[in-house]
Short mmCIF file of C-alpha atoms in Angstrom, two decimals:
data_model
loop_
_atom_site.label_atom_id
_atom_site.label_comp_id
_atom_site.label_asym_id
_atom_site.label_seq_id
_atom_site.Cartn_x
_atom_site.Cartn_y
_atom_site.Cartn_z
CA MET Y 17 63.06 103.72 168.49
CA GLU Y 18 63.54 106.98 170.40
CA LYS Y 19 61.85 105.51 173.48
CA VAL Y 20 64.13 102.45 173.35
CA ALA Y 21 67.23 104.66 173.06
CA ALA Y 22 66.01 106.87 175.91
CA ALA Y 23 65.34 103.86 178.18
CA THR Y 24 68.80 102.49 177.41
CA ALA Y 25 70.51 105.81 178.09
CA ALA Y 26 68.56 106.36 181.32
CA PHE Y 27 69.57 103.06 182.94
CA ASP Y 28 71.69 103.77 186.02
CA ASN Y 29 70.86 100.95 188.41
CA GLU Y 30 73.94 98.76 188.07
CA ASN Y 31 74.23 96.17 190.79
CA GLU Y 32 76.69 93.40 191.55
CA GLY Y 33 74.42 90.76 190.06
CA ASP Y 34 74.14 92.58 186.73
CA ASP Y 35 77.63 94.11 186.78
CA PRO Y 36 80.00 91.82 188.74
CA TYR Y 37 83.15 93.35 187.18
CA GLY Y 38 82.07 97.01 187.35
CA GLU Y 39 82.19 97.44 183.56
CA HIS Y 40 78.73 99.04 183.21
CA GLU Y 41 78.13 97.07 180.01
CA PHE Y 42 74.62 95.81 180.78
CA GLY Y 43 71.34 97.66 181.11
CA LYS Y 44 67.64 97.02 181.36
CA GLY Y 45 64.55 99.13 181.16
CA GLU Y 46 60.96 99.23 180.04
CA VAL Y 47 59.33 100.71 176.96
CA ASN Y 48 55.54 100.71 176.65
CA GLY Y 49 55.33 97.95 179.26
CA GLU Y 50 57.91 95.71 177.54
CA ALA Y 51 61.29 94.84 179.04
CA VAL Y 52 64.36 95.99 177.12
CA ILE Y 53 67.92 94.69 177.68
CA SER Y 54 71.10 96.34 176.42
CA LYS Y 55 74.64 94.97 176.32
CA ILE Y 56 77.94 96.48 175.19
CA ASN Y 57 80.45 94.05 173.68
CA TYR Y 58 84.09 94.91 173.03
CA PHE Y 59 85.89 93.69 169.90
CA SER Y 60 89.29 94.14 168.34
CA LEU Y 61 89.38 96.35 165.24
CA ASP Y 62 88.97 93.33 162.96
CA GLU Y 63 85.61 92.66 164.72
CA LEU Y 64 86.48 88.96 164.89
CA HIS Y 65 88.10 88.74 168.33
CA ASP Y 66 87.39 90.02 171.80
CA ALA Y 67 89.28 93.21 172.62
CA ASP Y 68 92.38 92.90 174.75
CA HIS Y 69 92.34 96.54 175.93
CA LEU Y 70 88.76 97.65 176.58
CA GLU Y 71 89.85 101.10 177.66
CA ASP Y 72 91.74 101.92 174.44
CA PRO Y 73 89.52 103.23 171.60
CA ASN Y 74 92.47 102.96 169.21
CA VAL Y 75 92.27 99.16 169.31
CA THR Y 76 88.71 98.52 170.50
CA ILE Y 77 85.29 98.71 168.86
CA ARG Y 78 82.23 98.82 171.10
CA ILE Y 79 78.99 97.30 169.83
CA LEU Y 80 75.72 98.10 171.60
CA THR Y 81 73.01 95.46 171.27
CA ILE Y 82 69.47 96.26 172.38
CA ILE Y 83 66.72 93.63 172.46
CA PHE Y 84 63.19 93.33 173.72
CA ALA Y 85 63.45 90.80 176.51
CA GLU Y 86 60.35 88.76 175.76
CA GLY Y 87 60.91 85.40 177.39
CA HIS Y 88 64.30 86.36 178.89
#
């Protein structure tokens, strides 16, 4: 798990194809030869709706999802 977290934290190669809106919410890396993808999603405090104000931590919850990208 530490290697996955480190690969996610180390990602700094955002490009227009991966980050068309400049939100830096997507990442990819490699752990032990396997591709890893990370994505940050923004939700309202009820966790049922998309956040309206991504920049405001008082009304926004950020959820980080990390998956092994086998077949993606």
